[in-house]
Coordinates of C-alpha atoms in Angstrom, one line a residue:
Chain A
M446 CA -17.1 116.3 266.5
S447 CA -15.5 119.6 265.8
M448 CA -16.7 121.7 262.9
A449 CA -13.5 122.3 260.9
A450 CA -13.5 125.0 258.4
V451 CA -13.2 123.6 254.9
E452 CA -10.0 124.9 253.3
T453 CA -10.2 124.9 249.5
K454 CA -6.8 123.7 248.5
K455 CA -5.2 125.7 245.8
I456 CA -2.7 124.5 243.2
T457 CA -0.4 126.8 241.3
L458 CA 0.2 126.4 237.6
R459 CA 2.8 128.2 235.5
T460 CA 2.2 128.7 231.8
A461 CA 4.6 128.9 228.9
D462 CA 4.6 132.7 229.0
N463 CA 5.5 132.7 232.7
H464 CA 2.1 133.6 234.2
E465 CA 1.1 131.9 237.4
F466 CA -2.4 130.7 238.0
E467 CA -3.8 129.7 241.3
V468 CA -6.7 127.2 240.9
E469 CA -8.8 125.3 243.2
E470 CA -7.8 121.7 243.6
A471 CA -11.2 120.5 242.2
I472 CA -10.6 122.3 239.0
A473 CA -6.9 121.2 238.6
M474 CA -8.2 117.6 239.0
E475 CA -10.3 118.0 235.8
F476 CA -6.9 118.0 234.0
S477 CA -6.2 114.3 233.9
T478 CA -2.5 115.0 233.3
I479 CA -2.3 116.9 236.6
K480 CA -4.5 114.4 238.4
T481 CA -2.2 111.6 237.3
F482 CA 0.9 113.6 238.4
F483 CA -0.6 114.1 241.9
D484 CA -1.7 110.4 242.2
E485 CA 1.9 109.5 241.6
N486 CA 3.5 112.3 243.7
P487 CA 1.1 112.9 246.6
D488 CA 3.7 115.1 248.4
A489 CA 4.1 117.5 245.5
S490 CA 0.9 119.5 246.1
E491 CA 2.8 122.5 247.4
D492 CA 4.9 122.9 244.3
T493 CA 4.1 125.0 241.3
I494 CA 3.4 122.9 238.3
P495 CA 5.0 124.1 235.0
L496 CA 2.9 123.8 231.8
P497 CA 5.4 124.6 229.1
N498 CA 2.9 123.8 226.3
V499 CA 0.1 126.0 227.4
T500 CA -0.2 129.8 227.1
S501 CA -1.9 132.0 229.7
K502 CA -4.7 132.9 227.2
C503 CA -5.5 129.2 226.8
L504 CA -5.2 128.3 230.4
S505 CA -7.5 131.1 231.5
A506 CA -10.2 130.0 229.0
I507 CA -9.8 126.3 230.0
I508 CA -10.1 127.2 233.7
E509 CA -13.3 129.2 232.9
Y510 CA -14.7 126.1 231.0
C511 CA -13.9 123.7 233.8
K512 CA -15.3 126.0 236.5
S513 CA -18.6 126.4 234.6
H514 CA -18.9 122.6 233.9
L515 CA -18.2 121.7 237.5
A516 CA -21.0 124.1 238.5
F517 CA -23.3 122.5 236.0
R518 CA -22.5 119.1 237.3
A519 CA -23.1 120.1 240.9
R520 CA -26.7 120.8 240.0
E521 CA -29.4 118.2 239.5
T522 CA -29.6 116.7 236.0
S523 CA -32.5 117.9 233.9
S524 CA -33.2 118.8 230.3
S525 CA -33.0 122.5 231.1
I526 CA -29.5 122.0 232.5
D527 CA -28.6 120.0 229.4
E528 CA -29.9 122.9 227.4
Q529 CA -27.8 125.4 229.4
V530 CA -24.7 123.3 229.0
R531 CA -25.3 123.1 225.2
T532 CA -25.7 126.9 225.0
Y533 CA -22.6 127.5 227.1
D534 CA -20.5 125.2 224.9
E535 CA -21.8 126.9 221.8
E536 CA -21.0 130.4 223.1
F537 CA -17.5 129.2 224.3
V538 CA -16.7 128.1 220.8
K539 CA -18.4 130.8 218.8
A540 CA -16.3 133.5 220.3
R541 CA -13.0 131.9 219.3
D542 CA -11.2 132.4 216.0
N543 CA -9.7 129.4 214.2
E544 CA -6.2 130.0 215.6
S545 CA -7.5 130.1 219.2
L546 CA -9.5 126.9 218.6
K547 CA -6.5 125.1 217.4
E548 CA -4.4 126.3 220.4
L549 CA -7.2 125.2 222.8
I550 CA -7.3 121.8 221.3
L551 CA -3.6 121.3 221.7
A552 CA -3.8 122.5 225.3
A553 CA -6.8 120.4 226.1
N554 CA -5.0 117.4 224.6
Y555 CA -1.8 118.1 226.6
L556 CA -3.8 118.6 229.8
N557 CA -6.0 115.6 228.9
I558 CA -9.4 117.1 229.5
K559 CA -11.6 114.6 227.6
A560 CA -15.0 116.4 227.6
L561 CA -13.5 119.7 226.5
L562 CA -11.4 118.0 223.8
D563 CA -14.4 116.2 222.4
M564 CA -16.4 119.4 222.3
L565 CA -13.6 121.3 220.6
N566 CA -12.9 118.5 218.1
Q567 CA -16.5 118.5 217.1
A568 CA -16.4 122.3 216.7
V569 CA -13.4 122.2 214.4
A570 CA -14.9 119.3 212.5
D571 CA -18.0 121.4 212.0
R572 CA -16.0 124.4 210.8
I573 CA -14.2 122.5 208.1
K574 CA -16.7 120.0 207.0
N575 CA -18.4 121.6 204.1
K576 CA -15.5 123.8 203.0
S577 CA -13.1 123.6 200.1
V578 CA -9.8 121.9 200.2
E579 CA -8.1 125.3 200.0
Y580 CA -9.9 126.5 203.1
V581 CA -8.9 123.4 205.1
R582 CA -5.3 124.0 204.0
R583 CA -5.4 127.6 205.2
F584 CA -7.1 126.7 208.4
F585 CA -4.5 124.2 209.4
G586 CA -1.5 126.1 207.8
L587 CA -0.7 123.1 205.6
E588 CA 1.6 122.7 202.7
N589 CA 0.2 121.1 199.6
D590 CA 2.6 118.3 199.0
Y591 CA 1.0 117.0 195.8
T592 CA 2.6 117.5 192.5
P593 CA 0.8 119.8 190.0
E594 CA -0.3 116.8 188.0
E595 CA -1.7 115.0 191.1
E596 CA -3.3 118.3 192.1
A597 CA -5.0 118.7 188.7
A598 CA -6.4 115.2 188.8
I599 CA -7.8 115.8 192.3
R600 CA -9.4 119.1 191.3
A601 CA -11.2 117.4 188.4
E602 CA -12.6 114.8 190.7
N603 CA -13.8 117.2 193.3
E604 CA -15.4 119.8 191.1
W605 CA -19.0 118.5 191.2
A606 CA -18.7 116.3 194.3
F607 CA -21.0 118.2 196.5
E608 CA -24.0 120.4 196.3
G609 CA -24.2 123.1 198.8
V610 CA -20.6 123.7 199.7
D611 CA -20.5 126.6 202.0
P612 CA -18.6 129.7 200.7
D613 CA -15.2 130.3 202.3
D614 CA -15.9 133.3 204.5
D615 CA -12.4 134.4 205.2
Chain B
M1139 CA 15.3 127.9 226.7
T1140 CA 17.2 129.7 224.0
D1141 CA 15.5 132.2 221.7
E1142 CA 15.7 129.7 218.9
Q1143 CA 14.0 127.0 220.9
K1144 CA 11.3 129.5 221.9
L1145 CA 10.7 130.4 218.3
R1146 CA 10.4 126.8 217.3
K1147 CA 7.9 126.2 220.1
T1148 CA 5.7 129.0 218.8
E1149 CA 5.9 127.7 215.3
E1150 CA 4.8 124.3 216.5
A1151 CA 2.1 126.0 218.6
A1152 CA -0.9 125.3 216.4
D1153 CA 0.4 122.4 214.5
I1154 CA -2.3 119.8 214.5
R1155 CA -1.4 116.4 213.4
G1156 CA -1.1 112.8 214.6
D1157 CA -3.6 111.6 217.2
V1158 CA -4.9 115.1 217.7
L1159 CA -5.8 115.5 214.0
E1160 CA -7.3 111.9 213.9
S1161 CA -9.5 112.7 216.8
I1162 CA -10.9 115.8 215.0
L1163 CA -11.4 113.7 211.8
C1164 CA -13.5 111.2 213.6
H1165 CA -16.1 113.9 214.1
V1166 CA -16.2 114.6 210.3
P1167 CA -18.9 112.8 208.4
L1168 CA -17.6 110.1 205.9
I1169 CA -18.8 112.1 202.9
H1170 CA -16.8 115.2 204.0
L1171 CA -13.7 113.1 204.6
L1172 CA -13.4 112.7 200.8
P1173 CA -12.0 116.2 200.2
A1174 CA -9.9 115.8 203.4
T1175 CA -8.0 113.0 201.7
H1176 CA -6.9 115.5 199.0
V1177 CA -5.6 118.2 201.4
S1178 CA -2.1 116.7 201.6
K1179 CA -0.4 113.4 201.7
S1180 CA -0.1 113.4 205.5
W1181 CA -3.8 114.2 205.8
N1182 CA -4.6 111.4 203.4
H1183 CA -2.8 109.1 205.8
A1184 CA -4.5 110.7 208.9
V1185 CA -8.0 110.2 207.4
F1186 CA -7.5 106.5 206.8
S1187 CA -5.8 106.0 210.1
S1188 CA -8.6 107.8 211.9
L1189 CA -11.2 105.6 210.2
R1190 CA -9.3 102.5 211.2
H1191 CA -8.6 103.5 214.8
F1192 CA -10.9 106.2 216.1
N1193 CA -14.3 106.0 214.4
K1194 CA -14.9 103.3 211.8
P1195 CA -17.3 103.6 209.0
K1196 CA -20.7 102.0 209.9
P1197 CA -23.2 100.3 207.6
W1198 CA -25.5 102.7 205.8
L1199 CA -29.2 102.3 205.4
L1200 CA -30.4 103.1 201.9
V1201 CA -34.0 104.1 201.3
H1202 CA -35.4 104.2 197.8
A1203 CA -38.8 105.9 197.8
Q1204 CA -40.6 105.3 194.5
S1205 CA -43.8 106.8 193.2
S1206 CA -46.3 104.1 192.4
R1207 CA -47.1 105.5 188.9
P1208 CA -45.0 105.9 185.8
P1209 CA -42.5 107.3 185.3
Y1210 CA -41.9 105.8 188.8
A1211 CA -39.9 108.8 190.0
T1212 CA -37.5 107.6 192.7
T1213 CA -35.6 109.4 195.5
A1214 CA -32.6 107.6 196.9
L1215 CA -31.6 108.6 200.4
A1216 CA -28.9 107.1 202.7
Y1217 CA -28.5 107.2 206.4
D1218 CA -24.9 107.3 207.8
P1219 CA -25.1 106.2 211.5
R1220 CA -21.4 107.1 212.1
S1221 CA -22.3 110.7 211.9
N1222 CA -26.1 110.5 212.3
L1223 CA -27.0 112.2 209.0
W1224 CA -29.0 111.6 205.9
L1225 CA -27.8 112.1 202.4
R1226 CA -29.5 112.3 199.0
I1227 CA -27.8 110.2 196.4
N1228 CA -28.0 111.6 192.9
Q1229 CA -27.2 109.3 190.0
N1230 CA -25.4 110.5 186.9
P1231 CA -27.0 109.7 184.5
P1232 CA -30.3 109.3 186.4
I1233 CA -31.3 105.7 186.6
E1234 CA -34.3 104.8 184.5
Y1235 CA -36.8 103.1 186.8
V1236 CA -39.0 101.2 184.3
S1237 CA -41.0 99.3 186.8
A1238 CA -41.5 98.7 190.5
L1239 CA -38.3 98.7 192.5
R1240 CA -38.1 95.7 194.8
S1241 CA -35.7 94.0 197.2
S1242 CA -36.0 90.7 199.0
N1243 CA -33.0 90.9 201.2
S1244 CA -30.7 93.6 202.6
T1245 CA -28.3 93.9 199.7
L1246 CA -30.0 93.7 196.3
L1247 CA -32.4 95.9 194.4
Y1248 CA -34.2 94.7 191.3
M1249 CA -36.8 95.7 188.7
L1250 CA -38.5 93.2 186.4
S1251 CA -40.3 94.0 183.2
L1252 CA -41.3 91.9 180.2
S1253 CA -38.2 92.9 178.3
K1254 CA -35.6 93.3 181.1
F1255 CA -34.4 92.1 184.4
S1256 CA -32.4 94.8 186.1
F1257 CA -30.5 94.4 189.4
S1258 CA -28.0 96.2 191.5
F1259 CA -26.0 95.0 194.5
D1260 CA -23.1 97.5 194.8
P1261 CA -23.2 99.4 198.1
L1262 CA -24.7 102.7 196.7
H1263 CA -26.8 101.0 194.0
L1264 CA -25.1 103.1 191.3
L1265 CA -24.2 100.1 189.2
W1266 CA -27.0 98.4 187.4
H1267 CA -27.0 95.1 185.5
H1268 CA -29.5 94.7 182.7
V1269 CA -30.2 91.2 181.3
D1270 CA -32.9 89.3 179.6
P1271 CA -35.7 88.4 182.0
P1272 CA -36.2 84.9 183.3
L1273 CA -38.3 82.4 181.3
V1274 CA -41.1 82.4 183.7
W1275 CA -42.9 85.7 184.1
R1276 CA -42.9 86.8 187.7
T1277 CA -44.3 89.8 189.6
D1278 CA -42.7 89.4 193.0
P1279 CA -40.0 86.8 193.2
I1280 CA -37.3 86.5 195.8
V1281 CA -34.1 87.7 194.2
V1282 CA -30.8 87.0 196.0
V1283 CA -27.1 87.1 195.1
V1284 CA -25.3 84.0 196.3
G1285 CA -21.7 84.0 195.2
C1286 CA -21.7 84.4 191.4
H1287 CA -25.4 83.4 191.1
V1288 CA -28.5 85.5 191.1
V1289 CA -31.2 83.3 192.3
V1290 CA -34.8 84.2 191.2
A1291 CA -37.4 82.1 192.9
G1292 CA -41.2 82.1 193.1
G1293 CA -43.3 85.2 192.5
A1294 CA -45.0 83.7 189.5
C1295 CA -48.7 83.8 188.7
D1296 CA -50.0 80.3 189.2
F1297 CA -52.6 80.2 186.4
E1298 CA -50.0 79.5 183.8
D1299 CA -46.7 78.8 185.4
D1300 CA -45.3 76.9 188.3
P1301 CA -45.4 79.4 191.2
L1302 CA -42.5 77.6 192.8
S1303 CA -40.2 78.0 189.7
V1304 CA -36.6 78.7 190.3
E1305 CA -34.1 80.1 187.8
I1306 CA -30.5 81.1 188.3
Y1307 CA -28.6 83.8 186.4
N1308 CA -24.9 83.1 186.5
L1309 CA -22.9 86.4 186.6
D1310 CA -19.8 84.8 185.1
T1311 CA -21.3 82.9 182.2
R1312 CA -24.2 85.3 181.8
R1313 CA -26.7 82.4 181.3
W1314 CA -29.9 81.5 182.8
T1315 CA -30.6 78.0 184.2
T1316 CA -33.8 76.6 185.4
C1317 CA -33.5 74.3 188.4
E1318 CA -35.4 72.4 191.1
S1319 CA -38.6 74.2 192.1
M1320 CA -39.1 75.5 195.6
P1321 CA -40.5 73.0 198.2
A1322 CA -44.3 72.5 197.7
I1323 CA -45.2 73.6 201.2
L1324 CA -44.2 77.1 200.1
K1325 CA -46.8 77.1 197.3
D1326 CA -49.0 79.8 198.8
S1327 CA -46.2 81.9 200.0
A1328 CA -43.5 81.7 197.3
A1329 CA -43.0 85.4 196.9
S1330 CA -41.0 88.2 198.5
T1331 CA -44.2 89.5 200.2
W1332 CA -44.3 86.3 202.3
L1333 CA -40.8 85.2 202.6
S1334 CA -37.9 86.6 204.5
V1335 CA -34.5 85.8 202.9
A1336 CA -31.0 85.7 204.2
A1337 CA -27.9 84.7 202.3
N1338 CA -24.2 84.1 202.7
A1339 CA -21.6 83.4 200.0
K1340 CA -22.8 79.8 199.6
K1341 CA -26.4 79.5 200.4
L1342 CA -29.7 81.3 200.7
Y1343 CA -32.2 80.7 203.5
A1344 CA -35.9 81.4 202.9
M1345 CA -38.3 81.6 205.8
D1346 CA -42.1 81.8 205.5
Q1347 CA -42.6 84.8 207.8
V1348 CA -46.0 83.6 209.2
S1349 CA -45.4 79.8 209.6
G1350 CA -41.7 80.0 210.3
V1351 CA -40.9 77.1 207.9
T1352 CA -37.4 77.6 206.5
Y1353 CA -35.5 76.1 203.7
S1354 CA -32.0 76.6 202.4
F1355 CA -30.9 76.5 198.8
D1356 CA -27.4 75.9 197.4
P1357 CA -27.2 77.4 193.9
S1358 CA -24.1 75.3 193.1
S1359 CA -25.7 72.0 193.8
R1360 CA -29.2 73.5 193.0
I1361 CA -30.7 71.6 195.8
W1362 CA -33.4 72.7 198.3
S1363 CA -32.8 71.4 201.8
E1364 CA -35.1 69.7 204.2
P1365 CA -37.1 72.2 206.3
F1366 CA -35.5 73.8 209.4
D1367 CA -37.5 74.5 212.5
L1368 CA -36.0 77.8 213.7
R1369 CA -38.8 78.9 216.0
H1370 CA -38.1 77.7 219.5
D1371 CA -40.8 79.8 221.0
Q1372 CA -44.4 78.9 220.1
N1373 CA -45.6 82.4 220.7
I1374 CA -44.0 83.8 217.5
Y1375 CA -46.6 84.8 214.9
F1376 CA -44.3 86.6 212.5
S1377 CA -40.5 86.4 212.0
A1378 CA -37.8 87.6 209.7
I1379 CA -34.1 86.5 209.3
G1380 CA -30.8 88.0 208.4
Y1381 CA -27.2 86.9 208.3
Y1382 CA -24.6 87.9 211.0
G1383 CA -21.2 86.4 210.6
D1384 CA -21.8 82.6 210.7
S1385 CA -25.1 82.9 212.4
L1386 CA -28.7 83.6 211.4
I1387 CA -30.4 86.3 213.3
M1388 CA -34.2 85.9 213.7
V1389 CA -36.5 88.8 214.8
G1390 CA -39.8 87.6 216.0
L1391 CA -43.1 89.2 216.9
L1392 CA -44.8 87.4 219.8
G1393 CA -48.4 87.3 220.7
N1394 CA -50.7 88.1 217.8
S1395 CA -51.1 91.0 215.4
E1396 CA -53.8 92.8 217.5
Y1397 CA -51.8 92.5 220.6
V1398 CA -48.1 92.3 220.2
K1399 CA -46.6 91.0 223.5
D1400 CA -42.9 91.4 222.6
V1401 CA -40.4 91.8 219.8
K1402 CA -37.5 89.4 220.4
I1403 CA -34.2 88.7 218.7
W1404 CA -32.4 85.3 218.6
E1405 CA -29.1 84.1 217.3
L1406 CA -29.1 80.7 215.6
K1407 CA -26.0 78.7 215.1
G1408 CA -24.9 75.2 214.0
E1409 CA -25.4 73.0 211.0
S1410 CA -29.2 72.9 211.4
F1411 CA -29.3 76.0 213.6
E1412 CA -30.0 73.8 216.6
F1413 CA -28.3 76.3 218.9
C1414 CA -30.6 79.1 219.7
K1415 CA -29.8 82.0 222.0
E1416 CA -32.1 84.8 222.8
M1417 CA -30.1 88.0 222.3
G1418 CA -32.5 90.6 223.5
V1419 CA -35.9 92.1 223.6
M1420 CA -37.1 95.4 222.0
P1421 CA -37.8 98.1 224.6
K1422 CA -41.6 98.5 224.9
E1423 CA -41.5 102.2 223.9
L1424 CA -39.9 101.2 220.6
V1425 CA -42.6 98.6 219.9
V1426 CA -45.0 101.5 220.2
T1427 CA -42.9 103.4 217.8
L1428 CA -43.0 100.5 215.3
K1429 CA -46.8 100.3 215.5
G1430 CA -47.0 104.0 214.5
E1431 CA -50.6 105.2 214.2
Q1432 CA -52.0 101.6 214.3
T1433 CA -52.7 99.4 217.2
N1434 CA -51.9 96.3 215.1
L1435 CA -48.5 95.1 214.1
F1436 CA -49.0 92.7 211.1
S1437 CA -45.5 92.5 209.8
I1438 CA -42.0 93.8 210.0
R1439 CA -39.0 93.9 207.6
I1440 CA -35.4 93.9 208.7
S1441 CA -32.2 95.1 207.1
L1442 CA -29.1 93.6 208.7
M1443 CA -25.5 94.5 207.8
G1444 CA -22.5 94.1 210.0
E1445 CA -23.5 94.9 213.5
F1446 CA -26.4 97.1 212.5
L1447 CA -30.0 95.8 212.6
Y1448 CA -32.7 98.1 211.2
I1449 CA -36.3 97.0 211.9
Y1450 CA -39.3 98.6 210.3
N1451 CA -43.0 98.3 209.8
P1452 CA -43.8 98.4 206.1
G1453 CA -47.3 99.8 207.0
E1454 CA -45.9 102.6 209.0
P1455 CA -42.5 103.6 207.5
E1456 CA -42.1 106.9 209.3
E1457 CA -39.9 105.7 212.0
L1458 CA -37.6 102.8 212.1
V1459 CA -36.0 101.0 215.1
V1460 CA -32.2 100.5 215.1
C1461 CA -30.0 98.5 217.4
E1462 CA -26.4 97.2 217.3
I1463 CA -25.1 93.7 217.8
D1464 CA -22.0 93.2 219.9
G1465 CA -20.4 90.3 221.8
E1466 CA -22.8 90.8 224.7
G1467 CA -26.0 91.0 222.7
L1468 CA -27.9 94.0 221.6
R1469 CA -27.1 97.6 222.5
W1470 CA -28.0 101.2 221.5
W1471 CA -31.7 100.6 220.9
R1472 CA -33.1 103.8 219.4
S1473 CA -35.7 105.0 216.9
L1474 CA -34.8 106.7 213.6
K1475 CA -37.0 109.0 211.6
N1476 CA -37.2 108.0 208.0
A1477 CA -36.1 111.0 206.0
A1478 CA -37.8 109.6 202.9
V1479 CA -41.1 110.0 204.6
S1480 CA -40.6 113.5 205.9
D1481 CA -39.6 114.4 202.4
G1482 CA -42.6 116.7 201.8
S1483 CA -44.5 114.9 199.1
R1484 CA -47.6 113.1 200.2
A1485 CA -48.0 111.1 197.0
A1486 CA -48.2 107.3 197.4
K1487 CA -44.8 105.9 197.6
R1488 CA -43.3 102.4 197.7
M1489 CA -40.3 102.2 200.0
V1490 CA -37.5 99.8 199.5
L1491 CA -34.8 99.5 202.1
T1492 CA -31.3 98.0 201.8
C1493 CA -28.2 98.1 203.8
A1494 CA -24.6 98.4 202.8
N1495 CA -21.0 98.7 204.0
V1496 CA -20.0 102.0 202.5
G1497 CA -16.4 102.9 202.8
L1498 CA -14.4 106.0 201.8
G1499 CA -13.3 104.0 198.7
D1500 CA -16.9 103.4 197.6
L1501 CA -17.6 107.1 197.9
G1502 CA -14.4 108.1 196.1
K1503 CA -15.2 105.7 193.2
A1504 CA -18.8 107.0 193.0
V1505 CA -17.7 110.7 192.9
G1506 CA -14.5 110.1 190.9
S1507 CA -16.4 108.2 188.2
G1508 CA -19.1 110.8 188.0
K1509 CA -21.7 108.2 188.7
G1510 CA -22.9 109.6 191.9
S1511 CA -23.0 112.9 193.8
F1512 CA -24.3 113.5 197.3
S1513 CA -26.1 116.3 199.1
L1514 CA -27.0 116.5 202.7
V1515 CA -30.6 116.3 203.7
D1516 CA -31.4 118.9 206.3
S1517 CA -33.7 117.0 208.6
G1518 CA -33.0 118.2 212.1
N1519 CA -32.6 115.9 215.0
L1520 CA -33.6 112.4 213.8
Q1521 CA -32.2 109.9 216.2
R1522 CA -33.5 109.5 219.7
F1523 CA -31.8 107.3 222.2

């Protein structure tokens, strides 16, 4: 039996802002959207895949994430590995501002990366959960579509709803 | 792509809505979804859609920890399994606890004094009914709501009164009626200490926890049934029942109190509960959890609501055992630290546990009416799988 050199297959992805990323096949397969595409088009592996909904900033962060998690998974499971994964995830999220988090969620949703999406969703949920209604509106860039009367009634109800509401720190 | 199209794409860039928003919302605890419903009309819709499709509300466990001495200071805590967190429920105005708080089944709390009979069966126990006490003085009756009837049975002192006496309070007519006493065989155990009670909209079932003898009572006809034999395993030394859909669920301790062999759960169906199916066995390490510091396991109490079964040892209330019922049987066995015990105070406390389906509407009503407010209990990592 001959010892063939293992060639790591690379896949090229092109982002919305026209940057091309060459990633190892193993990492590209973490994106369920891409995996499905290749399952249905096995001959397309040489082509560059366009990702019109993902910016280069997002894609580079996502590739980092998938690379790290693949490395974690390759090691034997233990509570210290779990601890390292938790720390990695916390750091990954802590560094991002609210806008980046939202972009990452949309990108992870588009690329269909379940583990990353769950983690990001939890992070955003944590960021908004003990904050005021105004903060949530600002965070998500939302219009208040309630009439002034409806709004007044709502404010009256929510005044003393919670103890320990975190201050809006932005 | 034209410049206009590119611009529209960037504006849409961080627009989170639809399924993406609903997925985020399923990570937000129920109590924090309340303000989220007020953010905008589309968010209001997203919250309810998320609750329906992504992460449904799950039955809460309510723990009332009451000091054994007047003025019977009481802390009300609630566990929300959907988000694995504990909340403190603050009542406005604070509820006056005039005597020992008790419960004989999963949904109702009551207090009995010489002048008043107070009871509550709304999900968060913020609404209390105060009526004249029953004719017969009782210390520890079983009290169950069946349809529009509040059945008060047993618990009487047998020097003067019939210990098996049964009275029914009709919630519609607001009148008390005395009816047929409990079956004589329950004479020594006609109190909530000895009986486990389950109820549906039509009947209540009372089981003597040690002997397993079970009777049903229909408050409309006011008739006690013939006894049921629910224990199909002779090794059960203690059992408790609860209602699940159309079936009775029975949790049994097998062996003896000094040496518990197993804790098993059965589902009982049929007119006379003749169809008995073993649903599962408690993992051994959780039986150890239930025993706590003791080697004996004398008794257990259960709280059953929806698919959630909470099992606890009244003698060792620090940790409970939880599992969930689904089509296949029992899943997600785990232990749960009782936040009411780790609450700091070491004073003697009576614990009363109930279970309720708490929805966003219930929370909204509580907060909107001013009757209740909620604060998170910071209790670290409580749930272990």
